[in-house]
PDB file of C-alpha atoms in Angstrom:
ATOM      1  CA  MET A   1     -22.506  -4.016  22.818  1.00  0.00           C
ATOM      2  CA  GLU A   2     -22.621  -1.480  19.990  1.00  0.00           C
ATOM      3  CA  LYS A   3     -19.571  -0.322  18.070  1.00  0.00           C
ATOM      4  CA  THR A   4     -18.615   3.217  17.483  1.00  0.00           C
ATOM      5  CA  LEU A   5     -16.743   4.568  14.588  1.00  0.00           C
ATOM      6  CA  ARG A   6     -13.672   6.736  15.602  1.00  0.00           C
ATOM      7  CA  ILE A   7     -11.923   8.769  12.829  1.00  0.00           C
ATOM      8  CA  VAL A   8      -7.735   8.345  13.245  1.00  0.00           C
ATOM      9  CA  ARG A   9      -7.021  10.232  10.156  1.00  0.00           C
ATOM     10  CA  SER A  10      -8.982  13.109   8.602  1.00  0.00           C
ATOM     11  CA  LYS A  11      -9.540  13.738   4.726  1.00  0.00           C
ATOM     12  CA  GLU A  12      -7.678  16.694   5.426  1.00  0.00           C
ATOM     13  CA  GLU A  13      -4.689  15.281   7.172  1.00  0.00           C
ATOM     14  CA  ILE A  14      -4.535  12.609   4.181  1.00  0.00           C
ATOM     15  CA  GLN A  15      -4.480  14.882   1.759  1.00  0.00           C
ATOM     16  CA  VAL A  16      -1.530  16.844   3.227  1.00  0.00           C
ATOM     17  CA  ARG A  17       0.395  13.826   4.244  1.00  0.00           C
ATOM     18  CA  ILE A  18       0.399  12.772   0.375  1.00  0.00           C
ATOM     19  CA  LYS A  19       1.376  16.004  -1.040  1.00  0.00           C
ATOM     20  CA  GLU A  20       4.566  15.286   1.782  1.00  0.00           C
ATOM     21  CA  LEU A  21       4.896  11.760   0.214  1.00  0.00           C
ATOM     22  CA  ALA A  22       5.085  12.932  -3.368  1.00  0.00           C
ATOM     23  CA  ASP A  23       7.965  15.458  -2.571  1.00  0.00           C
ATOM     24  CA  GLU A  24       9.675  13.041  -0.842  1.00  0.00           C
ATOM     25  CA  ILE A  25       9.228  10.452  -3.780  1.00  0.00           C
ATOM     26  CA  ARG A  26      10.029  13.053  -6.203  1.00  0.00           C
ATOM     27  CA  ALA A  27      13.046  14.005  -4.378  1.00  0.00           C
ATOM     28  CA  ALA A  28      14.356  10.422  -4.351  1.00  0.00           C
ATOM     29  CA  ALA A  29      13.353   8.849  -7.755  1.00  0.00           C
ATOM     30  CA  PRO A  30      15.766   8.265 -10.422  1.00  0.00           C
ATOM     31  CA  ALA A  31      15.387  10.445 -13.403  1.00  0.00           C
ATOM     32  CA  GLY A  32      13.432   8.783 -16.100  1.00  0.00           C
ATOM     33  CA  GLU A  33      10.102   7.263 -16.003  1.00  0.00           C
ATOM     34  CA  LEU A  34       8.888   5.480 -12.800  1.00  0.00           C
ATOM     35  CA  THR A  35       6.515   2.686 -13.207  1.00  0.00           C
ATOM     36  CA  ILE A  36       4.177   3.193 -10.223  1.00  0.00           C
ATOM     37  CA  VAL A  37       2.743  -0.617  -9.024  1.00  0.00           C
ATOM     38  CA  GLY A  38      -0.695  -0.646  -6.807  1.00  0.00           C
ATOM     39  CA  ILE A  39      -1.304  -3.488  -4.877  1.00  0.00           C
ATOM     40  CA  LEU A  40      -5.126  -4.499  -5.498  1.00  0.00           C
ATOM     41  CA  ASP A  41      -7.378  -4.066  -3.725  1.00  0.00           C
ATOM     42  CA  ASP A  42      -7.184  -1.479  -0.612  1.00  0.00           C
ATOM     43  CA  ALA A  43      -4.236   0.379  -2.471  1.00  0.00           C
ATOM     44  CA  PHE A  44      -6.416   2.112  -5.069  1.00  0.00           C
ATOM     45  CA  VAL A  45      -7.675   5.313  -3.505  1.00  0.00           C
ATOM     46  CA  PHE A  46      -4.543   6.155  -1.881  1.00  0.00           C
ATOM     47  CA  LEU A  47      -2.538   5.195  -5.246  1.00  0.00           C
ATOM     48  CA  ALA A  48      -5.048   7.626  -7.042  1.00  0.00           C
ATOM     49  CA  ASP A  49      -4.381  10.636  -4.828  1.00  0.00           C
ATOM     50  CA  LEU A  50      -0.487  10.182  -4.954  1.00  0.00           C
ATOM     51  CA  VAL A  51      -0.195   9.519  -8.586  1.00  0.00           C
ATOM     52  CA  ARG A  52      -1.813  12.993  -9.105  1.00  0.00           C
ATOM     53  CA  ALA A  53      -0.075  14.541  -6.253  1.00  0.00           C
ATOM     54  CA  LEU A  54       3.717  13.575  -8.094  1.00  0.00           C
ATOM     55  CA  ASP A  55       3.169  15.102 -11.320  1.00  0.00           C
ATOM     56  CA  ILE A  56       6.414  13.073 -12.859  1.00  0.00           C
ATOM     57  CA  GLN A  57       7.002  10.962 -15.905  1.00  0.00           C
ATOM     58  CA  MET A  58       5.586   7.637 -14.939  1.00  0.00           C
ATOM     59  CA  ASN A  59       3.593   4.811 -16.035  1.00  0.00           C
ATOM     60  CA  CYS A  60       0.767   3.034 -13.407  1.00  0.00           C
ATOM     61  CA  CYS A  61      -0.061  -0.608 -13.402  1.00  0.00           C
ATOM     62  CA  PHE A  62      -1.495  -2.753 -10.847  1.00  0.00           C
ATOM     63  CA  MET A  63      -0.871  -6.014  -9.185  1.00  0.00           C
ATOM     64  CA  LYS A  64      -2.703  -8.408  -6.989  1.00  0.00           C
ATOM     65  CA  VAL A  65      -1.249 -10.834  -4.590  1.00  0.00           C
ATOM     66  CA  THR A  66      -3.625 -13.648  -3.487  1.00  0.00           C
ATOM     67  CA  ARG A  67      -3.228 -16.257  -0.866  1.00  0.00           C
ATOM     68  CA  HIS A  68      -4.915 -19.994  -1.563  1.00  0.00           C
ATOM     69  CA  ARG A  69      -5.076 -21.967   1.872  1.00  0.00           C
ATOM     70  CA  HIS A  70      -4.328 -26.053   1.445  1.00  0.00           C
ATOM     71  CA  GLY A  71      -4.547 -27.363   4.706  1.00  0.00           C
ATOM     72  CA  ALA A  72      -2.300 -25.988   7.067  1.00  0.00           C
ATOM     73  CA  GLN A  73      -0.398 -24.428   4.259  1.00  0.00           C
ATOM     74  CA  SER A  74      -0.865 -20.996   2.542  1.00  0.00           C
ATOM     75  CA  GLU A  75       0.296 -20.045  -1.058  1.00  0.00           C
ATOM     76  CA  ILE A  76       1.099 -16.619  -2.205  1.00  0.00           C
ATOM     77  CA  ILE A  77       0.273 -16.298  -5.886  1.00  0.00           C
ATOM     78  CA  PHE A  78       1.658 -13.070  -7.483  1.00  0.00           C
ATOM     79  CA  THR A  79      -0.615 -11.829 -10.201  1.00  0.00           C
ATOM     80  CA  SER A  80       0.369  -9.198 -12.679  1.00  0.00           C
ATOM     81  CA  GLU A  81       0.625  -8.130 -16.525  1.00  0.00           C
ATOM     82  CA  PHE A  82       3.404  -6.536 -16.535  1.00  0.00           C
ATOM     83  CA  ASP A  83       6.937  -7.147 -17.141  1.00  0.00           C
ATOM     84  CA  PRO A  84       8.887  -5.565 -14.425  1.00  0.00           C
ATOM     85  CA  ARG A  85      12.637  -5.721 -16.256  1.00  0.00           C
ATOM     86  CA  GLY A  86      14.759  -3.044 -16.130  1.00  0.00           C
ATOM     87  CA  ARG A  87      12.177  -0.790 -14.548  1.00  0.00           C
ATOM     88  CA  ASP A  88      12.407   1.795 -11.630  1.00  0.00           C
ATOM     89  CA  ILE A  89       9.580   0.967  -9.668  1.00  0.00           C
ATOM     90  CA  LEU A  90       7.274   2.367  -6.649  1.00  0.00           C
ATOM     91  CA  LEU A  91       5.307  -0.217  -5.095  1.00  0.00           C
ATOM     92  CA  VAL A  92       2.302   1.258  -3.314  1.00  0.00           C
ATOM     93  CA  GLU A  93       0.576  -0.541  -0.750  1.00  0.00           C
ATOM     94  CA  ALA A  94      -2.192   0.104   1.791  1.00  0.00           C
ATOM     95  CA  VAL A  95      -1.447  -1.405   4.667  1.00  0.00           C
ATOM     96  CA  VAL A  96       1.876  -3.305   6.006  1.00  0.00           C
ATOM     97  CA  ALA A  97       1.563  -5.190   9.168  1.00  0.00           C
ATOM     98  CA  THR A  98       3.303  -8.969   9.082  1.00  0.00           C
ATOM     99  CA  GLY A  99       5.346  -7.698   6.432  1.00  0.00           C
ATOM    100  CA  VAL A 100       4.662 -10.933   4.836  1.00  0.00           C
ATOM    101  CA  THR A 101       3.217  -9.824   1.367  1.00  0.00           C
ATOM    102  CA  LEU A 102       6.028  -6.945   1.307  1.00  0.00           C
ATOM    103  CA  ASP A 103       8.616  -9.405   1.504  1.00  0.00           C
ATOM    104  CA  TYR A 104       7.230 -11.816  -0.896  1.00  0.00           C
ATOM    105  CA  ILE A 105       6.714  -9.165  -3.564  1.00  0.00           C
ATOM    106  CA  SER A 106      10.082  -7.680  -3.252  1.00  0.00           C
ATOM    107  CA  GLU A 107      11.748 -10.828  -3.212  1.00  0.00           C
ATOM    108  CA  HIS A 108       9.653 -11.667  -6.608  1.00  0.00           C
ATOM    109  CA  LEU A 109      10.936  -8.633  -7.832  1.00  0.00           C
ATOM    110  CA  ALA A 110      14.429  -8.702  -7.014  1.00  0.00           C
ATOM    111  CA  THR A 111      14.621 -12.049  -9.427  1.00  0.00           C
ATOM    112  CA  ARG A 112      12.765 -10.481 -12.138  1.00  0.00           C
ATOM    113  CA  GLY A 113      15.578  -7.970 -12.931  1.00  0.00           C
ATOM    114  CA  VAL A 114      14.068  -4.628 -11.684  1.00  0.00           C
ATOM    115  CA  LYS A 115      16.256  -2.031 -11.930  1.00  0.00           C
ATOM    116  CA  TYR A 116      15.370   0.224  -9.119  1.00  0.00           C
ATOM    117  CA  TRP A 117      12.349  -0.227  -6.555  1.00  0.00           C
ATOM    118  CA  ARG A 118      11.251   1.796  -3.597  1.00  0.00           C
ATOM    119  CA  THR A 119       8.026   0.893  -1.321  1.00  0.00           C
ATOM    120  CA  CYS A 120       5.333   3.520  -0.529  1.00  0.00           C
ATOM    121  CA  VAL A 121       2.171   2.655   2.448  1.00  0.00           C
ATOM    122  CA  LEU A 122      -0.350   4.641   3.623  1.00  0.00           C
ATOM    123  CA  VAL A 123      -0.341   2.659   7.242  1.00  0.00           C
ATOM    124  CA  ASP A 124       2.519   0.966   8.601  1.00  0.00           C
ATOM    125  CA  ARG A 125       2.022  -1.410  11.678  1.00  0.00           C
ATOM    126  CA  PRO A 126       5.587  -1.942  12.910  1.00  0.00           C
ATOM    127  CA  ALA A 127       3.988  -3.959  15.957  1.00  0.00           C
ATOM    128  CA  GLU A 128       2.753  -6.513  14.208  1.00  0.00           C
ATOM    129  CA  ARG A 129       5.696  -7.590  12.079  1.00  0.00           C
ATOM    130  CA  ARG A 130       6.873 -11.424  11.050  1.00  0.00           C
ATOM    131  CA  VAL A 131       9.022 -10.587   8.594  1.00  0.00           C
ATOM    132  CA  ASP A 132      12.032  -7.753   8.935  1.00  0.00           C
ATOM    133  CA  VAL A 133      10.964  -5.176   5.834  1.00  0.00           C
ATOM    134  CA  LYS A 134      10.441  -1.250   6.399  1.00  0.00           C
ATOM    135  CA  PRO A 135       8.780   0.735   3.772  1.00  0.00           C
ATOM    136  CA  ASP A 136      10.590   3.395   2.045  1.00  0.00           C
ATOM    137  CA  PHE A 137       7.962   5.879   2.198  1.00  0.00           C
ATOM    138  CA  THR A 138       5.130   5.687   5.041  1.00  0.00           C
ATOM    139  CA  ALA A 139       2.122   8.147   5.374  1.00  0.00           C
ATOM    140  CA  PHE A 140       1.338   6.969   8.596  1.00  0.00           C
ATOM    141  CA  GLN A 141       2.556   4.382  11.216  1.00  0.00           C
ATOM    142  CA  MET A 142      -0.721   2.946  13.303  1.00  0.00           C
ATOM    143  CA  ASP A 143      -0.838   0.403  15.998  1.00  0.00           C
ATOM    144  CA  GLY A 144      -4.259  -1.293  17.493  1.00  0.00           C
ATOM    145  CA  GLY A 145      -7.629  -1.299  15.999  1.00  0.00           C
ATOM    146  CA  PHE A 146      -8.527  -2.468  12.442  1.00  0.00           C
ATOM    147  CA  VAL A 147      -8.352   0.401  10.266  1.00  0.00           C
ATOM    148  CA  PHE A 148     -10.615   0.950   7.612  1.00  0.00           C
ATOM    149  CA  GLY A 149     -11.754   3.839   5.231  1.00  0.00           C
ATOM    150  CA  TYR A 150      -9.815   5.599   2.132  1.00  0.00           C
ATOM    151  CA  GLY A 151      -9.941   2.418  -0.090  1.00  0.00           C
ATOM    152  CA  LEU A 152      -9.390   0.297   2.862  1.00  0.00           C
ATOM    153  CA  GLY A 153     -12.532  -2.202   3.518  1.00  0.00           C
ATOM    154  CA  ILE A 154     -13.921  -4.603   6.207  1.00  0.00           C
ATOM    155  CA  GLN A 155     -15.333  -7.289   3.771  1.00  0.00           C
ATOM    156  CA  ASN A 156     -15.314  -4.725   1.331  1.00  0.00           C
ATOM    157  CA  GLN A 157     -17.618  -2.115   3.033  1.00  0.00           C
ATOM    158  CA  TYR A 158     -16.349   1.012   4.234  1.00  0.00           C
ATOM    159  CA  ARG A 159     -14.095   1.528   1.133  1.00  0.00           C
ATOM    160  CA  GLN A 160     -15.698   5.038   0.370  1.00  0.00           C
ATOM    161  CA  LEU A 161     -15.023   7.012   3.804  1.00  0.00           C
ATOM    162  CA  PRO A 162     -12.443  10.079   2.722  1.00  0.00           C
ATOM    163  CA  TYR A 163     -10.552   9.444   6.180  1.00  0.00           C
ATOM    164  CA  LEU A 164      -9.514   6.516   7.939  1.00  0.00           C
ATOM    165  CA  ALA A 165     -11.293   5.013  10.944  1.00  0.00           C
ATOM    166  CA  VAL A 166     -11.506   2.139  13.438  1.00  0.00           C
ATOM    167  CA  MET A 167     -14.047   0.647  15.386  1.00  0.00           C
ATOM    168  CA  ASP A 168     -14.580   1.381  19.417  1.00  0.00           C
ATOM    169  CA  ASP A 169     -16.247  -0.754  21.622  1.00  0.00           C
TER     170      ASP A 169
END
């Protein structure tokens, strides 16, 4: 059976929503410099458009959370080259589904002396939650289907698409 691609959010819808998110974030952000932290790999396109739309004093860096499986156990390793102590941080993630990764990062930041942090996600999938987390800023809430495009990949493919899509049977 052949699968077909179905666009769930157009390029235009995404750009309009990013401008709205930028307004919401500017209104809520503390005065001074904001450190925007993008979670690699999936958030890179969203992050690029968002930081251009924000037009505030900021610095931007990236971090990666990797999972290593050891038998039945999984270990999440936080990798980053910046010191979050005393910073106002906006964590930018592409998708929050189970909430495990976002919860892990939030706990890690809380122990590292962050002054302020909020979270911003492109796609929130609350029906899949295993951990009680709620992003502060959300572009789109979606359930059902594996979303890709606009930086989100399926085995590192389809990231270049300017829209969000799912595959239908």
